[in-house]
mmCIF file of C-alpha atoms in Angstrom:
data_model
loop_
_atom_site.group_PDB
_atom_site.id
_atom_site.type_symbol
_atom_site.label_atom_id
_atom_site.label_comp_id
_atom_site.label_asym_id
_atom_site.label_seq_id
_atom_site.Cartn_x
_atom_site.Cartn_y
_atom_site.Cartn_z
ATOM 1 C CA MET A 1 145.066 -84.485 -111.145
ATOM 2 C CA THR A 2 145.075 -81.287 -112.916
ATOM 3 C CA SER A 3 148.708 -80.097 -114.780
ATOM 4 C CA PRO A 4 150.854 -76.799 -112.790
ATOM 5 C CA ASP A 5 148.885 -74.686 -114.904
ATOM 6 C CA GLY A 6 144.942 -75.946 -113.654
ATOM 7 C CA THR A 7 144.429 -77.560 -116.840
ATOM 8 C CA PRO A 8 142.952 -81.514 -116.676
ATOM 9 C CA THR A 9 145.619 -84.294 -117.110
ATOM 10 C CA ILE A 10 144.401 -87.348 -120.188
ATOM 11 C CA ARG A 11 145.662 -89.995 -118.499
ATOM 12 C CA PRO A 12 144.032 -93.657 -119.496
ATOM 13 C CA VAL A 13 140.520 -95.313 -118.325
ATOM 14 C CA ARG A 14 141.060 -96.984 -115.378
ATOM 15 C CA PRO A 15 138.424 -99.385 -113.477
ATOM 16 C CA GLU A 16 137.854 -96.775 -110.660
ATOM 17 C CA ASP A 17 136.779 -94.322 -113.365
ATOM 18 C CA VAL A 18 133.758 -96.451 -115.000
ATOM 19 C CA PRO A 19 130.973 -94.949 -113.676
ATOM 20 C CA ALA A 20 131.606 -91.698 -113.333
ATOM 21 C CA VAL A 21 132.697 -92.204 -117.765
ATOM 22 C CA VAL A 22 129.195 -94.360 -117.876
ATOM 23 C CA ALA A 23 128.240 -91.552 -116.159
ATOM 24 C CA MET A 24 129.198 -89.169 -119.102
ATOM 25 C CA VAL A 25 127.800 -91.648 -122.133
ATOM 26 C CA HIS A 26 123.986 -90.830 -120.725
ATOM 27 C CA GLU A 27 124.828 -86.705 -120.076
ATOM 28 C CA LEU A 28 125.891 -86.805 -124.024
ATOM 29 C CA ALA A 29 122.862 -89.013 -124.990
ATOM 30 C CA GLU A 30 120.744 -86.600 -123.135
ATOM 31 C CA TYR A 31 122.099 -83.206 -125.070
ATOM 32 C CA GLU A 32 122.340 -85.089 -128.189
ATOM 33 C CA ARG A 33 118.549 -85.845 -127.094
ATOM 34 C CA ALA A 34 117.945 -88.711 -127.396
ATOM 35 C CA PRO A 35 118.584 -90.644 -123.361
ATOM 36 C CA GLU A 36 116.085 -93.688 -124.519
ATOM 37 C CA GLN A 37 118.518 -94.864 -126.817
ATOM 38 C CA CYS A 38 121.199 -95.341 -124.431
ATOM 39 C CA HIS A 39 121.171 -98.226 -122.567
ATOM 40 C CA LEU A 40 124.875 -98.807 -121.766
ATOM 41 C CA THR A 41 125.781 -100.512 -117.648
ATOM 42 C CA THR A 42 128.502 -99.722 -116.305
ATOM 43 C CA ASP A 43 128.791 -104.107 -116.236
ATOM 44 C CA GLN A 44 129.573 -103.995 -120.425
ATOM 45 C CA LEU A 45 131.608 -100.446 -119.887
ATOM 46 C CA ASP A 46 134.299 -102.591 -117.882
ATOM 47 C CA ALA A 47 133.743 -105.471 -119.501
ATOM 48 C CA ALA A 48 134.525 -103.890 -123.278
ATOM 49 C CA LEU A 49 137.224 -101.728 -121.404
ATOM 50 C CA PHE A 50 139.160 -104.692 -119.227
ATOM 51 C CA GLY A 51 137.803 -107.793 -120.661
ATOM 52 C CA PRO A 52 140.027 -110.846 -121.361
ATOM 53 C CA SER A 53 139.940 -109.708 -124.785
ATOM 54 C CA PRO A 54 139.241 -105.650 -124.876
ATOM 55 C CA ALA A 55 138.816 -103.660 -128.715
ATOM 56 C CA LEU A 56 137.004 -100.568 -126.679
ATOM 57 C CA TYR A 57 139.482 -97.596 -125.224
ATOM 58 C CA GLY A 58 139.211 -95.250 -123.354
ATOM 59 C CA HIS A 59 141.362 -91.451 -121.897
ATOM 60 C CA VAL A 60 139.696 -89.685 -118.567
ATOM 61 C CA ALA A 61 139.938 -86.091 -118.164
ATOM 62 C CA VAL A 62 140.897 -85.640 -114.435
ATOM 63 C CA ASP A 63 140.927 -82.757 -113.150
ATOM 64 C CA ALA A 64 143.506 -82.293 -109.505
ATOM 65 C CA SER A 65 141.463 -85.029 -107.346
ATOM 66 C CA ASP A 66 141.720 -87.334 -110.143
ATOM 67 C CA ARG A 67 137.307 -87.051 -110.552
ATOM 68 C CA PRO A 68 136.570 -87.558 -114.483
ATOM 69 C CA LEU A 69 135.625 -84.330 -116.017
ATOM 70 C CA GLY A 70 135.493 -85.707 -119.532
ATOM 71 C CA PHE A 71 136.402 -88.692 -122.129
ATOM 72 C CA ALA A 72 137.385 -90.247 -125.012
ATOM 73 C CA LEU A 73 136.179 -93.232 -125.653
ATOM 74 C CA TRP A 74 137.768 -95.150 -128.952
ATOM 75 C CA PHE A 75 138.475 -98.049 -130.614
ATOM 76 C CA LEU A 76 140.935 -98.985 -133.766
ATOM 77 C CA ASN A 77 139.636 -99.491 -137.725
ATOM 78 C CA PHE A 78 141.641 -100.453 -141.099
ATOM 79 C CA SER A 79 142.203 -98.926 -144.037
ATOM 80 C CA THR A 80 142.013 -101.275 -146.689
ATOM 81 C CA TRP A 81 143.286 -98.475 -149.718
ATOM 82 C CA ALA A 82 146.566 -96.824 -146.887
ATOM 83 C CA GLY A 83 146.849 -100.933 -145.187
ATOM 84 C CA VAL A 84 146.925 -99.343 -142.134
ATOM 85 C CA HIS A 85 144.549 -98.970 -138.714
ATOM 86 C CA GLY A 86 143.564 -95.786 -137.153
ATOM 87 C CA ILE A 87 141.640 -95.010 -134.729
ATOM 88 C CA TYR A 88 137.591 -94.218 -134.517
ATOM 89 C CA LEU A 89 136.960 -92.164 -131.649
ATOM 90 C CA GLU A 90 132.872 -93.366 -130.652
ATOM 91 C CA ASP A 91 132.722 -90.741 -127.759
ATOM 92 C CA LEU A 92 134.250 -87.548 -127.298
ATOM 93 C CA TYR A 93 132.518 -85.449 -123.944
ATOM 94 C CA VAL A 94 133.425 -83.591 -121.242
ATOM 95 C CA ARG A 95 131.265 -81.536 -118.605
ATOM 96 C CA PRO A 96 129.825 -78.178 -119.045
ATOM 97 C CA ALA A 97 131.743 -77.678 -116.144
ATOM 98 C CA ALA A 98 134.971 -78.380 -117.533
ATOM 99 C CA ARG A 99 133.687 -76.974 -121.260
ATOM 100 C CA GLY A 100 136.980 -74.097 -121.982
ATOM 101 C CA THR A 101 139.553 -75.783 -119.783
ATOM 102 C CA GLY A 102 141.278 -77.244 -123.018
ATOM 103 C CA ALA A 103 140.311 -81.172 -121.504
ATOM 104 C CA GLY A 104 138.878 -82.259 -125.480
ATOM 105 C CA ARG A 105 141.606 -80.593 -127.460
ATOM 106 C CA MET A 106 144.439 -82.996 -124.946
ATOM 107 C CA LEU A 107 141.822 -85.998 -125.355
ATOM 108 C CA LEU A 108 141.654 -85.721 -129.750
ATOM 109 C CA ALA A 109 145.690 -84.377 -128.974
ATOM 110 C CA THR A 110 146.323 -87.938 -127.145
ATOM 111 C CA LEU A 111 144.311 -89.860 -130.118
ATOM 112 C CA ALA A 112 147.058 -88.271 -132.664
ATOM 113 C CA ALA A 113 149.397 -89.014 -130.680
ATOM 114 C CA ILE A 114 148.822 -92.703 -130.491
ATOM 115 C CA CYS A 115 148.692 -92.151 -134.385
ATOM 116 C CA VAL A 116 151.683 -90.791 -134.510
ATOM 117 C CA GLU A 117 153.945 -93.668 -131.906
ATOM 118 C CA ARG A 118 151.406 -96.143 -133.514
ATOM 119 C CA GLY A 119 152.132 -94.975 -137.631
ATOM 120 C CA TYR A 120 148.985 -94.765 -138.074
ATOM 121 C CA GLN A 121 147.168 -92.204 -140.814
ATOM 122 C CA ARG A 122 143.365 -91.340 -139.503
ATOM 123 C CA LEU A 123 141.828 -90.291 -136.514
ATOM 124 C CA GLU A 124 137.640 -90.488 -137.307
ATOM 125 C CA TRP A 125 135.183 -89.699 -135.755
ATOM 126 C CA TRP A 126 131.368 -89.055 -136.830
ATOM 127 C CA MET A 127 129.514 -85.330 -135.082
ATOM 128 C CA ILE A 128 125.744 -84.735 -134.878
ATOM 129 C CA HIS A 129 125.198 -82.540 -137.800
ATOM 130 C CA TRP A 130 124.118 -79.127 -135.254
ATOM 131 C CA ASN A 131 127.011 -79.698 -132.292
ATOM 132 C CA PRO A 132 128.465 -76.160 -131.953
ATOM 133 C CA ALA A 133 131.589 -78.490 -131.503
ATOM 134 C CA ALA A 134 132.190 -78.688 -135.175
ATOM 135 C CA ARG A 135 133.310 -75.402 -135.110
ATOM 136 C CA PHE A 136 136.574 -76.441 -132.325
ATOM 137 C CA TYR A 137 136.809 -78.987 -135.017
ATOM 138 C CA ALA A 138 137.906 -76.681 -137.514
ATOM 139 C CA ALA A 139 139.769 -74.636 -134.839
ATOM 140 C CA ILE A 140 142.260 -78.109 -134.405
ATOM 141 C CA GLY A 141 141.897 -79.049 -138.315
ATOM 142 C CA ALA A 142 139.397 -81.667 -138.878
ATOM 143 C CA THR A 143 137.854 -81.526 -142.393
ATOM 144 C CA PRO A 144 133.784 -83.398 -142.017
ATOM 145 C CA MET A 145 133.552 -86.258 -144.632
ATOM 146 C CA ASP A 146 130.887 -84.987 -146.470
ATOM 147 C CA GLU A 147 131.242 -86.517 -149.429
ATOM 148 C CA TRP A 148 130.433 -89.552 -147.814
ATOM 149 C CA THR A 149 126.607 -91.273 -146.421
ATOM 150 C CA PRO A 150 127.056 -93.451 -143.568
ATOM 151 C CA TYR A 151 125.096 -96.510 -143.265
ATOM 152 C CA ARG A 152 123.599 -98.435 -141.161
ATOM 153 C CA LEU A 153 121.950 -102.691 -140.400
ATOM 154 C CA ALA A 154 119.912 -103.054 -136.761
ATOM 155 C CA GLY A 155 117.353 -104.965 -135.239
ATOM 156 C CA PRO A 156 115.048 -106.330 -137.885
ATOM 157 C CA ALA A 157 116.933 -105.884 -140.557
ATOM 158 C CA LEU A 158 119.313 -106.918 -139.570
ATOM 159 C CA HIS A 159 118.652 -109.863 -138.031
ATOM 160 C CA GLU A 160 117.387 -110.742 -141.571
ATOM 161 C CA LEU A 161 120.045 -110.341 -143.934
ATOM 162 C CA ALA A 162 121.863 -112.628 -141.317
ATOM 163 C CA THR A 163 119.332 -116.003 -141.808
ATOM 164 C CA HIS A 164 120.809 -116.210 -144.716
ATOM 165 C CA ALA A 165 124.557 -116.247 -144.271
ATOM 166 C CA THR A 166 126.502 -119.164 -146.215
ATOM 167 C CA ALA A 167 129.100 -120.348 -143.843
ATOM 168 C CA ALA A 168 128.021 -119.886 -139.743
ATOM 169 C CA PRO A 169 129.806 -117.286 -137.808
ATOM 170 C CA THR A 170 132.422 -117.758 -135.800
ATOM 171 C CA ARG A 171 134.131 -115.188 -132.960
ATOM 172 C CA PRO A 172 137.129 -113.542 -134.589
ATOM 173 C CA ALA A 173 140.342 -113.831 -131.972
ATOM 174 C CA LEU A 174 141.005 -110.583 -130.992
#
């Protein structure tokens, strides 16, 4: 639902939003020039958001008809130095037709408000270096963390390293 001035409204993702959010994740993958890497299904996202122990959270920007125009999917991280949780924004996307409506800013403002309300000190995310959203992020006061280099362990390298574990892995209680 839009506000009285016609801007989108932000609310938590509901089960009926999952197909639209999955479609937008695939649109984001296309935008980021990697559609072949995106394999998310509605069943996977539904389980991640609404299963017995969800560790993923989401918000949507919706129009006057309650149709999702954009989304933010996020989870908690933890700073050992600060001693508190923070929010890691996995994906933020606003459909092209809804850009410029304030939906992206409102999604980020909602996550910032959650951080403040819960005493979290950080809201973090990664962005592809060529994304023009860098200007938007700078305009809201976000700063690039260019002194840190992200690393990823996946595929065969992940499996190879796992063979060297000295203890059987356990599933954490969430």
